[in-house]
mmCIF file with all atom_site columns, C-alpha atoms in Angstrom:
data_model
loop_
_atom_site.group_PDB
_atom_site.id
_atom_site.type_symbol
_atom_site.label_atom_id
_atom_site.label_alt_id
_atom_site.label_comp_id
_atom_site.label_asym_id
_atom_site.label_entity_id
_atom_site.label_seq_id
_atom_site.pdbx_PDB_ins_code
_atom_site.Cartn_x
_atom_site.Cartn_y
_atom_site.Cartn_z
_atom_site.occupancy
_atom_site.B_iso_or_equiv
_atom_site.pdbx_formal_charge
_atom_site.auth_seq_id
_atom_site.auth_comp_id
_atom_site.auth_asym_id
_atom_site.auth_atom_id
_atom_site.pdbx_PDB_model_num
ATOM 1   C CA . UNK J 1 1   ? 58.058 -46.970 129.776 1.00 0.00 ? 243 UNK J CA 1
ATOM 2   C CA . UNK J 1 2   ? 54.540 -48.040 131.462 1.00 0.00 ? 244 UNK J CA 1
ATOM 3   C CA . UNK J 1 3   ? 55.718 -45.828 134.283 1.00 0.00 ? 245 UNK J CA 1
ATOM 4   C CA . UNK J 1 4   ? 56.210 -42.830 132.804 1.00 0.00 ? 246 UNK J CA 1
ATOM 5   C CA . UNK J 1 5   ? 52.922 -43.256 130.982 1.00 0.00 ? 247 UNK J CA 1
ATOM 6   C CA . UNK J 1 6   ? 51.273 -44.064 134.272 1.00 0.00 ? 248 UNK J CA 1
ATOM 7   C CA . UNK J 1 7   ? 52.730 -40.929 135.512 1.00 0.00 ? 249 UNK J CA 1
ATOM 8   C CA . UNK J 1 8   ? 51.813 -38.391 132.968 1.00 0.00 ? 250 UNK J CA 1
ATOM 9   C CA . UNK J 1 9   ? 48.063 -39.900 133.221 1.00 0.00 ? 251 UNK J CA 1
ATOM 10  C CA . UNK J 1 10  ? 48.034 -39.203 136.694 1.00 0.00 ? 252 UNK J CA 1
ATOM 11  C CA . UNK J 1 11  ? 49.675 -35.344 136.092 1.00 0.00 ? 253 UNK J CA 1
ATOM 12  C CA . UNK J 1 12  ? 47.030 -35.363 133.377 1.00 0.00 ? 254 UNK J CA 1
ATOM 13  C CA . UNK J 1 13  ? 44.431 -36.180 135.690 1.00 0.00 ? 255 UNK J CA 1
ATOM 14  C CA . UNK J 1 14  ? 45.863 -33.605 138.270 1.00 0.00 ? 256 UNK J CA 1
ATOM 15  C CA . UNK J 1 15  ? 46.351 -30.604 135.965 1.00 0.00 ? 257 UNK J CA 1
ATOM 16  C CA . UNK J 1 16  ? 41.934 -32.103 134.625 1.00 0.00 ? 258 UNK J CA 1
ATOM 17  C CA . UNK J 1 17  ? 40.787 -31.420 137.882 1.00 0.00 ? 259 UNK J CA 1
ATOM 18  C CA . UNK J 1 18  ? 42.809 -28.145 138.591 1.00 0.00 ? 260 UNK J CA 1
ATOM 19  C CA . UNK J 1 19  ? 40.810 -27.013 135.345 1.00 0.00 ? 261 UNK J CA 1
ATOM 20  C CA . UNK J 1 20  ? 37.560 -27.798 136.203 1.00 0.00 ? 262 UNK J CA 1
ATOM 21  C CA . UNK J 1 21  ? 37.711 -26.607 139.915 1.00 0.00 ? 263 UNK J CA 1
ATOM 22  C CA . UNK J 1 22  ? 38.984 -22.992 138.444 1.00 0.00 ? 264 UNK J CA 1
ATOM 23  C CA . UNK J 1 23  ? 35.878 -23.256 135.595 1.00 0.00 ? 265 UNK J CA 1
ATOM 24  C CA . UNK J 1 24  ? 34.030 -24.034 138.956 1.00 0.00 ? 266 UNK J CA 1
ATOM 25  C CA . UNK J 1 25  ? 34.949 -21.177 140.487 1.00 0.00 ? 267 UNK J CA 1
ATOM 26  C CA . UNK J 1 26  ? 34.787 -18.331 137.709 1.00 0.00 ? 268 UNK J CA 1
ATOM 27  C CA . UNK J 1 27  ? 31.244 -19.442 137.179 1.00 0.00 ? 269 UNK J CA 1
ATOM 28  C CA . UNK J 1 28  ? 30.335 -19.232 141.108 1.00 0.00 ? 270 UNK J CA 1
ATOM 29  C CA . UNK J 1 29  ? 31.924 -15.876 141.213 1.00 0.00 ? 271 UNK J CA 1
ATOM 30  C CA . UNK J 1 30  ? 30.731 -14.959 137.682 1.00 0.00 ? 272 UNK J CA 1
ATOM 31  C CA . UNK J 1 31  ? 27.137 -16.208 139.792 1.00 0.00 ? 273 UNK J CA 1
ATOM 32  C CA . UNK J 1 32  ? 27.672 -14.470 142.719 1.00 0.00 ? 274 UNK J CA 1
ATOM 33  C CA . UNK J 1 33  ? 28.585 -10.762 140.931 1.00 0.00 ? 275 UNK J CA 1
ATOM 34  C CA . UNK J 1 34  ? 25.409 -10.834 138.432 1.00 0.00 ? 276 UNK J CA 1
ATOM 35  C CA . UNK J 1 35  ? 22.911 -12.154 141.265 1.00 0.00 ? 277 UNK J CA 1
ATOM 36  C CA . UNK J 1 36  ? 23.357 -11.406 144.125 1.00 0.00 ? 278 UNK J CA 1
ATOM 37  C CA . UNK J 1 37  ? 25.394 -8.554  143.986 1.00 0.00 ? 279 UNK J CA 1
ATOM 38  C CA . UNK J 1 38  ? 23.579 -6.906  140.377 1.00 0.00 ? 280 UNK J CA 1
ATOM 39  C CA . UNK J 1 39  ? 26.698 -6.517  138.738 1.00 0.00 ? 281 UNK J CA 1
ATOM 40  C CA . UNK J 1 40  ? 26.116 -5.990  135.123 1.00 0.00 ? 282 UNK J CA 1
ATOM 41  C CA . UNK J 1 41  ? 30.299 -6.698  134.062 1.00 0.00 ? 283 UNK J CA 1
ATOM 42  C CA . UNK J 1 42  ? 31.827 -8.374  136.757 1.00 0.00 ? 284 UNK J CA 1
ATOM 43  C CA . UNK J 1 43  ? 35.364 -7.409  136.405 1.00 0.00 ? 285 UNK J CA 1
ATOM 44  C CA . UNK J 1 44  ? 37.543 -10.963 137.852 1.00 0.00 ? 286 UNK J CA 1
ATOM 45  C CA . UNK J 1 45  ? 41.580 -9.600  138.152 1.00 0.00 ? 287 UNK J CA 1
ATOM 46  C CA . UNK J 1 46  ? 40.472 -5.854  136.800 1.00 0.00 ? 288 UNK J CA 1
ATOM 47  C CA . UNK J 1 47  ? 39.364 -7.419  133.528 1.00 0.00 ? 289 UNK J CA 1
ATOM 48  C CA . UNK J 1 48  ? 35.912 -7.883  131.615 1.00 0.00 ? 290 UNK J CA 1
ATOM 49  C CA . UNK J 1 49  ? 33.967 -9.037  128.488 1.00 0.00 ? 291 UNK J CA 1
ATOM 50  C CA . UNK J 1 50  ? 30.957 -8.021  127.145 1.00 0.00 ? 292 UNK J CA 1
ATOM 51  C CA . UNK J 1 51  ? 29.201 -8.632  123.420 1.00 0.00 ? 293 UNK J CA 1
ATOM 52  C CA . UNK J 1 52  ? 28.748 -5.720  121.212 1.00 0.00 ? 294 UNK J CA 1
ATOM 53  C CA . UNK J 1 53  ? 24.833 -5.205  120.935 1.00 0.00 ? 295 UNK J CA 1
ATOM 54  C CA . UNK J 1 54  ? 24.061 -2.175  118.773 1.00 0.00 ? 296 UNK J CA 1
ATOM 55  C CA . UNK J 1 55  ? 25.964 -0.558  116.091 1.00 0.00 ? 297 UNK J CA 1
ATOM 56  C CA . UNK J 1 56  ? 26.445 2.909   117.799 1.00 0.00 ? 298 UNK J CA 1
ATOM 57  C CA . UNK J 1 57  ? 30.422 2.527   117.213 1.00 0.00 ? 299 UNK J CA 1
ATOM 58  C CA . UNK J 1 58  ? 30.568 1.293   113.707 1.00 0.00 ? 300 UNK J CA 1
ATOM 59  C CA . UNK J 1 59  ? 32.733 0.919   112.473 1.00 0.00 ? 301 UNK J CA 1
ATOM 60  C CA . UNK J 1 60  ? 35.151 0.644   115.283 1.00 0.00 ? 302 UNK J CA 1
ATOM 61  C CA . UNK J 1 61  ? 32.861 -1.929  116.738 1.00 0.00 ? 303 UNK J CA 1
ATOM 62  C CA . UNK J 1 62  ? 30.192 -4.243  115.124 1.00 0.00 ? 304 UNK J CA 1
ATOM 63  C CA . UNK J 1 63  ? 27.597 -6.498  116.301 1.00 0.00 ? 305 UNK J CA 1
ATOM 64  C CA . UNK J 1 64  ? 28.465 -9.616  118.106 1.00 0.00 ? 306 UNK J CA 1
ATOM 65  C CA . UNK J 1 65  ? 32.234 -8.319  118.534 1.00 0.00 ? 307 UNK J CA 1
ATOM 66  C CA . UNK J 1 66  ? 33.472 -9.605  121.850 1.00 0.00 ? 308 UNK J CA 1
ATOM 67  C CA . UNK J 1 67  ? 35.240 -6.540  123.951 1.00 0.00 ? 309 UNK J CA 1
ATOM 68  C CA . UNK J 1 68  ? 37.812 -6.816  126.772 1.00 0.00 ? 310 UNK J CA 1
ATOM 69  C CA . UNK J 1 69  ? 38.030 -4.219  129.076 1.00 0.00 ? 311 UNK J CA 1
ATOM 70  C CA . UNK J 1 70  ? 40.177 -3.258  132.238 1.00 0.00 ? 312 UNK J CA 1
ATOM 71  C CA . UNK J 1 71  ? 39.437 -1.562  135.044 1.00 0.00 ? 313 UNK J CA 1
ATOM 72  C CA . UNK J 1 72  ? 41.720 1.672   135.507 1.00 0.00 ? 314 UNK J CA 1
ATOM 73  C CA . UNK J 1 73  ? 41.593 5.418   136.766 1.00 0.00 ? 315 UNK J CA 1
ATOM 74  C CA . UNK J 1 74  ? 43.359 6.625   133.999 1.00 0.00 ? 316 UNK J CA 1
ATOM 75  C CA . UNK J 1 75  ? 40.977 7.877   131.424 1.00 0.00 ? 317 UNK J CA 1
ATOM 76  C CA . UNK J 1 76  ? 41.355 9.886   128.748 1.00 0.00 ? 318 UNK J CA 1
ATOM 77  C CA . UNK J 1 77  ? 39.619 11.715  125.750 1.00 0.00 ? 319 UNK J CA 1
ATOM 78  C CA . UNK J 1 78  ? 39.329 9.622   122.733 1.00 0.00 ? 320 UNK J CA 1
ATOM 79  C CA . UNK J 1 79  ? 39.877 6.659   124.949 1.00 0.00 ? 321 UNK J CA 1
ATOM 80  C CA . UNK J 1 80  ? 36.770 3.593   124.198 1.00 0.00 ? 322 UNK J CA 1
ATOM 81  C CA . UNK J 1 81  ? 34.824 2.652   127.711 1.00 0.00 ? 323 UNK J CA 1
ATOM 82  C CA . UNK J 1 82  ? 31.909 0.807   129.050 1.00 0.00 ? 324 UNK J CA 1
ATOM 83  C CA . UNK J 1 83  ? 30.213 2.650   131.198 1.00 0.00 ? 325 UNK J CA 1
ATOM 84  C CA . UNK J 1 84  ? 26.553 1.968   133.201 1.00 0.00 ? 326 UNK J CA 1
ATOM 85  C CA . UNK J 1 85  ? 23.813 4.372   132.239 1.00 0.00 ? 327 UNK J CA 1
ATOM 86  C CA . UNK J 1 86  ? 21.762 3.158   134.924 1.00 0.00 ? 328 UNK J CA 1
ATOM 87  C CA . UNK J 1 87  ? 19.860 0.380   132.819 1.00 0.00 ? 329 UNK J CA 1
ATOM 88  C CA . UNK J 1 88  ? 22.223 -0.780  130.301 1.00 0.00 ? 330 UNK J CA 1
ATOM 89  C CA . UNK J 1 89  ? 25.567 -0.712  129.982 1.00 0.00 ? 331 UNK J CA 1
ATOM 90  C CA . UNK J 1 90  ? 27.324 1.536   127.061 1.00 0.00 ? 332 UNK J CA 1
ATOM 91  C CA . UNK J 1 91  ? 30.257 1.482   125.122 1.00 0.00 ? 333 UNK J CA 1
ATOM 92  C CA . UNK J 1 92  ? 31.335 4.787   123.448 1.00 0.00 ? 334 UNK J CA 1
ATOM 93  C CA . UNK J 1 93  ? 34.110 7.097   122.946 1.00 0.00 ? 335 UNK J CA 1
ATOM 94  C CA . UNK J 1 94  ? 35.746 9.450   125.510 1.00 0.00 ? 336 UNK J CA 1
ATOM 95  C CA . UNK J 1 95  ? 35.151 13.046  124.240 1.00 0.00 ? 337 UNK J CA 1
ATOM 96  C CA . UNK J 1 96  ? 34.820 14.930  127.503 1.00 0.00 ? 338 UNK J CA 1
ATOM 97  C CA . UNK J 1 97  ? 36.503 14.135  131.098 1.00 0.00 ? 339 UNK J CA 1
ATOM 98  C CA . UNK J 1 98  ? 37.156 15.553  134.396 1.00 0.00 ? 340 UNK J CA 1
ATOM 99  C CA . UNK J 1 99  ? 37.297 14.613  137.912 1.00 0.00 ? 341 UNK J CA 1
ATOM 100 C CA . UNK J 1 100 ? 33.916 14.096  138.199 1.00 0.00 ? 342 UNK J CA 1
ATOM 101 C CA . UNK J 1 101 ? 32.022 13.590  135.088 1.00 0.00 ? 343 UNK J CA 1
ATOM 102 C CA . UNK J 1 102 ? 32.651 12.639  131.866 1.00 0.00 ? 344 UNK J CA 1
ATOM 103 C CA . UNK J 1 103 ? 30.607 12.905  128.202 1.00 0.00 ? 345 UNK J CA 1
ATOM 104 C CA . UNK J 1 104 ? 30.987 10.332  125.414 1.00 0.00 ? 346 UNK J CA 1
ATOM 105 C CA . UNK J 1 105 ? 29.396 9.602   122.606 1.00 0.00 ? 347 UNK J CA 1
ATOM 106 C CA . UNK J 1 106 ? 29.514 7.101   119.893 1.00 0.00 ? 348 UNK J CA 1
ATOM 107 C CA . UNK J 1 107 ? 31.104 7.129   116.114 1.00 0.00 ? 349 UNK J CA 1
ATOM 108 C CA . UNK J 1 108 ? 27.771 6.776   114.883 1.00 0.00 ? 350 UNK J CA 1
ATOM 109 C CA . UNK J 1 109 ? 25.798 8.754   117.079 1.00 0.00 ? 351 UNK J CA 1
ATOM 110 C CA . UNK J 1 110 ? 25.540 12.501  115.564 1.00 0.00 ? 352 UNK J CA 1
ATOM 111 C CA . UNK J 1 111 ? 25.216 13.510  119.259 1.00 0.00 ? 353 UNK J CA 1
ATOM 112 C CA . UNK J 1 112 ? 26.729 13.122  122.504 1.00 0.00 ? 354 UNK J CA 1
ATOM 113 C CA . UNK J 1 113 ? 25.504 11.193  125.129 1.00 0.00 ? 355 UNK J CA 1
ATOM 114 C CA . UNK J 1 114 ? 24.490 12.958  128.751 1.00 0.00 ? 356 UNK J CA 1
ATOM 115 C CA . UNK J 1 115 ? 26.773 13.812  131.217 1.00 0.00 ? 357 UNK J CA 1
ATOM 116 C CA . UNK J 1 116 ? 27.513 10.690  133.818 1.00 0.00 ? 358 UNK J CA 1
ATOM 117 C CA . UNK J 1 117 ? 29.652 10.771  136.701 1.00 0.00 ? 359 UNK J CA 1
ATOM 118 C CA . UNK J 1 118 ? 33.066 8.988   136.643 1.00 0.00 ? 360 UNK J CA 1
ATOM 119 C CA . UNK J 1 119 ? 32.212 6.627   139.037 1.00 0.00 ? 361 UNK J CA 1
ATOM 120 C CA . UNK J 1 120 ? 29.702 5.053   136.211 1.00 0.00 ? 362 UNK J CA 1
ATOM 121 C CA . UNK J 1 121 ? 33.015 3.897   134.001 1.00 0.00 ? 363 UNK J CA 1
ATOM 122 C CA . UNK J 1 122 ? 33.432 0.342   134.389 1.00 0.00 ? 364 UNK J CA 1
ATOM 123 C CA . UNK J 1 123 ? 36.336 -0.364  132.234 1.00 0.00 ? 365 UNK J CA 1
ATOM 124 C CA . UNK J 1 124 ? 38.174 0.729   128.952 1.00 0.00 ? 366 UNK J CA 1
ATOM 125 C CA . UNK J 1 125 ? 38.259 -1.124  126.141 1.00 0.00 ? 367 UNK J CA 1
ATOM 126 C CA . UNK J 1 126 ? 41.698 -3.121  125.189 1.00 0.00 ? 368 UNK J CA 1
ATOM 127 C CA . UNK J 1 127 ? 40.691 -5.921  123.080 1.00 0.00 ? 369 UNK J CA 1
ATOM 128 C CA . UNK J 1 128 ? 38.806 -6.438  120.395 1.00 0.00 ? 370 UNK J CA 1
ATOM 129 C CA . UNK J 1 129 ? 37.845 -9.910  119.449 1.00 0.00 ? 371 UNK J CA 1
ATOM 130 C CA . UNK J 1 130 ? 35.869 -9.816  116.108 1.00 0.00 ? 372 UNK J CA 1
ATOM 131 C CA . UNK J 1 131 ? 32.492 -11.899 115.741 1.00 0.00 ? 373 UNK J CA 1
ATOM 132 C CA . UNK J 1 132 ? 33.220 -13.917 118.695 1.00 0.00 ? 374 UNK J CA 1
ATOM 133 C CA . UNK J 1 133 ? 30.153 -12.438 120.492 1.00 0.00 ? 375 UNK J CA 1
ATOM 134 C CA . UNK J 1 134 ? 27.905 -15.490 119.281 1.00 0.00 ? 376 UNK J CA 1
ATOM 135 C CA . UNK J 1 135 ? 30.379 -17.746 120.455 1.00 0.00 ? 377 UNK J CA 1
ATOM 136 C CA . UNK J 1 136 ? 30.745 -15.969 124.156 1.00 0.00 ? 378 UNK J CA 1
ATOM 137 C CA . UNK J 1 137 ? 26.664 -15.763 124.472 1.00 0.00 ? 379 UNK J CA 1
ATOM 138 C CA . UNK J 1 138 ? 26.584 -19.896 123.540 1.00 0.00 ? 380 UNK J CA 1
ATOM 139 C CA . UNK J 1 139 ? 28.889 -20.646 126.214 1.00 0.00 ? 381 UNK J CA 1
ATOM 140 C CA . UNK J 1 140 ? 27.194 -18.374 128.606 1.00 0.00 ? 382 UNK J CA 1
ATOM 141 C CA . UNK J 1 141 ? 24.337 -20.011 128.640 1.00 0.00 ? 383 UNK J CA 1
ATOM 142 C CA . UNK J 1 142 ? 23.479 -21.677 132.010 1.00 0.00 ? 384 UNK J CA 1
ATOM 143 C CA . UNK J 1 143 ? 22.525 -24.962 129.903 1.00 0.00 ? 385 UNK J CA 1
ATOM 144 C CA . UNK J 1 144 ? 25.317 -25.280 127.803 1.00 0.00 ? 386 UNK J CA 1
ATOM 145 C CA . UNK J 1 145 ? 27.392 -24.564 131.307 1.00 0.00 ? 387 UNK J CA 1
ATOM 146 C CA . UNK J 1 146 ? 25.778 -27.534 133.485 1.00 0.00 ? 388 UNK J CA 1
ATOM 147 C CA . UNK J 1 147 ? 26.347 -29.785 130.012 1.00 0.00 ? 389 UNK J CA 1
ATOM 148 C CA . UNK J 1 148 ? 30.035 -29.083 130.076 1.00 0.00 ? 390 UNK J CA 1
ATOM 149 C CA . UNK J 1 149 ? 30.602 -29.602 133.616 1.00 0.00 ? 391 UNK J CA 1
ATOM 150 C CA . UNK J 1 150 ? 28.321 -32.578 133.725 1.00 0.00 ? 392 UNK J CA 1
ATOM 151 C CA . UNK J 1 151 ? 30.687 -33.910 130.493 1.00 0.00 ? 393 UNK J CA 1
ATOM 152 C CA . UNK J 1 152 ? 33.846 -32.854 132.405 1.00 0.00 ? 394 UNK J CA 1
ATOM 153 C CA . UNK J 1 153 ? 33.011 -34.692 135.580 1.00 0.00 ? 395 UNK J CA 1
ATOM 154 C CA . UNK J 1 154 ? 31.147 -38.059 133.817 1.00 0.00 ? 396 UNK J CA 1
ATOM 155 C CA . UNK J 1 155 ? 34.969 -37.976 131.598 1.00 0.00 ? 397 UNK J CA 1
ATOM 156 C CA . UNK J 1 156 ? 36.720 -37.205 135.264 1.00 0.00 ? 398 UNK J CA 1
ATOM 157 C CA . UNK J 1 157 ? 34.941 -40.091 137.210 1.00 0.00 ? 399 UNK J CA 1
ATOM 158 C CA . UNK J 1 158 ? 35.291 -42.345 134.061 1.00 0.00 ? 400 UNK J CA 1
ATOM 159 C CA . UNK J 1 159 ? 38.918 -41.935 133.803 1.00 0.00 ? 401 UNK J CA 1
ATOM 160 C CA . UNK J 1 160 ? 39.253 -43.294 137.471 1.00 0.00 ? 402 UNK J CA 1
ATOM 161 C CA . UNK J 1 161 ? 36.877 -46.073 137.029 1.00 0.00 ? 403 UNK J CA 1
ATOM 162 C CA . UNK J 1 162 ? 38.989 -47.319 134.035 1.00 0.00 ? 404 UNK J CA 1
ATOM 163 C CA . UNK J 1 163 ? 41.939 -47.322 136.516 1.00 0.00 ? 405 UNK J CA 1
ATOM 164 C CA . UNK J 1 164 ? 40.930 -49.186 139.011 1.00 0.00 ? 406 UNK J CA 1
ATOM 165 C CA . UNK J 1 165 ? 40.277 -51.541 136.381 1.00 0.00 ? 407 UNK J CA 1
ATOM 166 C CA . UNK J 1 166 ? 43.516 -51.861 134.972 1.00 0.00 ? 408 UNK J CA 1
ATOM 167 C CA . UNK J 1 167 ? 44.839 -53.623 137.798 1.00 0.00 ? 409 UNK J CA 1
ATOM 168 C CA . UNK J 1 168 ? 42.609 -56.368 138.307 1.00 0.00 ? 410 UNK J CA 1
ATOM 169 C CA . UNK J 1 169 ? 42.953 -56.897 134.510 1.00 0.00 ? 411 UNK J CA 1
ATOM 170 C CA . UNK J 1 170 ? 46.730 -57.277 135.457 1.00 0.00 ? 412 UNK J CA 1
ATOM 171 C CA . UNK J 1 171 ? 46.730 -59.240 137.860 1.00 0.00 ? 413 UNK J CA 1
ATOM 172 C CA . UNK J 1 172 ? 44.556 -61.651 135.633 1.00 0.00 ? 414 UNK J CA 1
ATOM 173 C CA . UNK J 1 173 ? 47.424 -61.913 132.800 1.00 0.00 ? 415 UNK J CA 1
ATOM 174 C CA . UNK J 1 174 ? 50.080 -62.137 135.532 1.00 0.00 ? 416 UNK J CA 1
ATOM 175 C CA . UNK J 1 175 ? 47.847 -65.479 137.005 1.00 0.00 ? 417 UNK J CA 1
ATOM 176 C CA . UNK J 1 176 ? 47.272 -66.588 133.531 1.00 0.00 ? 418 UNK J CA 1
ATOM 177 C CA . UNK J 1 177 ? 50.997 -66.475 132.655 1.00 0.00 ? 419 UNK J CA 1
ATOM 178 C CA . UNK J 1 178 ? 52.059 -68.095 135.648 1.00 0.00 ? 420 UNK J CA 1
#
């Protein structure tokens, strides 16, 4: 029994740092598209998030609602995107497309928004995660990041030191009961 516990620590330990190497490197490349390469929704695996900031699609979208979006070339009218106006980036409604250019506009807008070339579309919208904006800014924060990797590896390194303790604690009882 003490061996198969001993085992599924160490799998446990295995499958800990797997984990935190992959948090490790979504942040670096999370890092790498916003800074250095001014990517305002990096898009990891054709997929990205973003937090609802205005209420220019009410009611389809409100405030602090977190939105997934994938990449695709297949767009079409009446179809939610996220799209870069230049300075910010813009989630509305589909209501004009062709192979260059598109219009859109949003539910609450009374009027349509300029015309943009396709190439501005980062993504259409294929989740909706209600109110868990606040949630995805929190952990976003570069703060709150360094505190959860600084807990991960402190809990990582502890979990080691407490095994190479374990033996010499052992090895004590087995003298003592000798």
């Amino acid at each position: 029994m003490k061996n198969v516990i001993k085992y599924l620590l160490k799998v446990l330990k295995i499958l800990m740092a797997v984990i935190v190497s992959v948090l490790i490197g979504y942040n670096l490349y999370l890092i790498n598209a916003q800074v250095v390469l001014h990517e305002k929704l990096p898009m990891p695996f054709g997929y990205g998030t973003a937090v609802v900031v205005s209420n220019s699609m009410y009611p389809y979208l409100e405030i602090n609602d977190l939105i997934i979006s994938e990449k695709t070339n297949d767009y079409e009218v009446g179809d939610v995107i996220v799209y870069d106006d230049g300075s910010v980036l813009v989630v509305h409604r589909l209501v004009e497309i062709d192979d260059k250019t598109f219009v859109a506009k949003g539910d609450a807008n009374d009027s349509n928004d300029r015309e943009y070339s396709v190439n501005l579309i980062k993504g259409e919208v294929v989740k909706i995660i209600p109110n868990m904006g606040v949630i995805q800014e929190f952990l976003a924060n570069p703060f709150v990041k360094l505190a959860g990797l600084a807990i991960a590896f402190f809990l990582f390194e502890l979990s080691f030191k407490m095994d190479k303790k374990k033996p010499k604690e052992n090895d004590e009882l087995e003298e003592e009961i000798k």
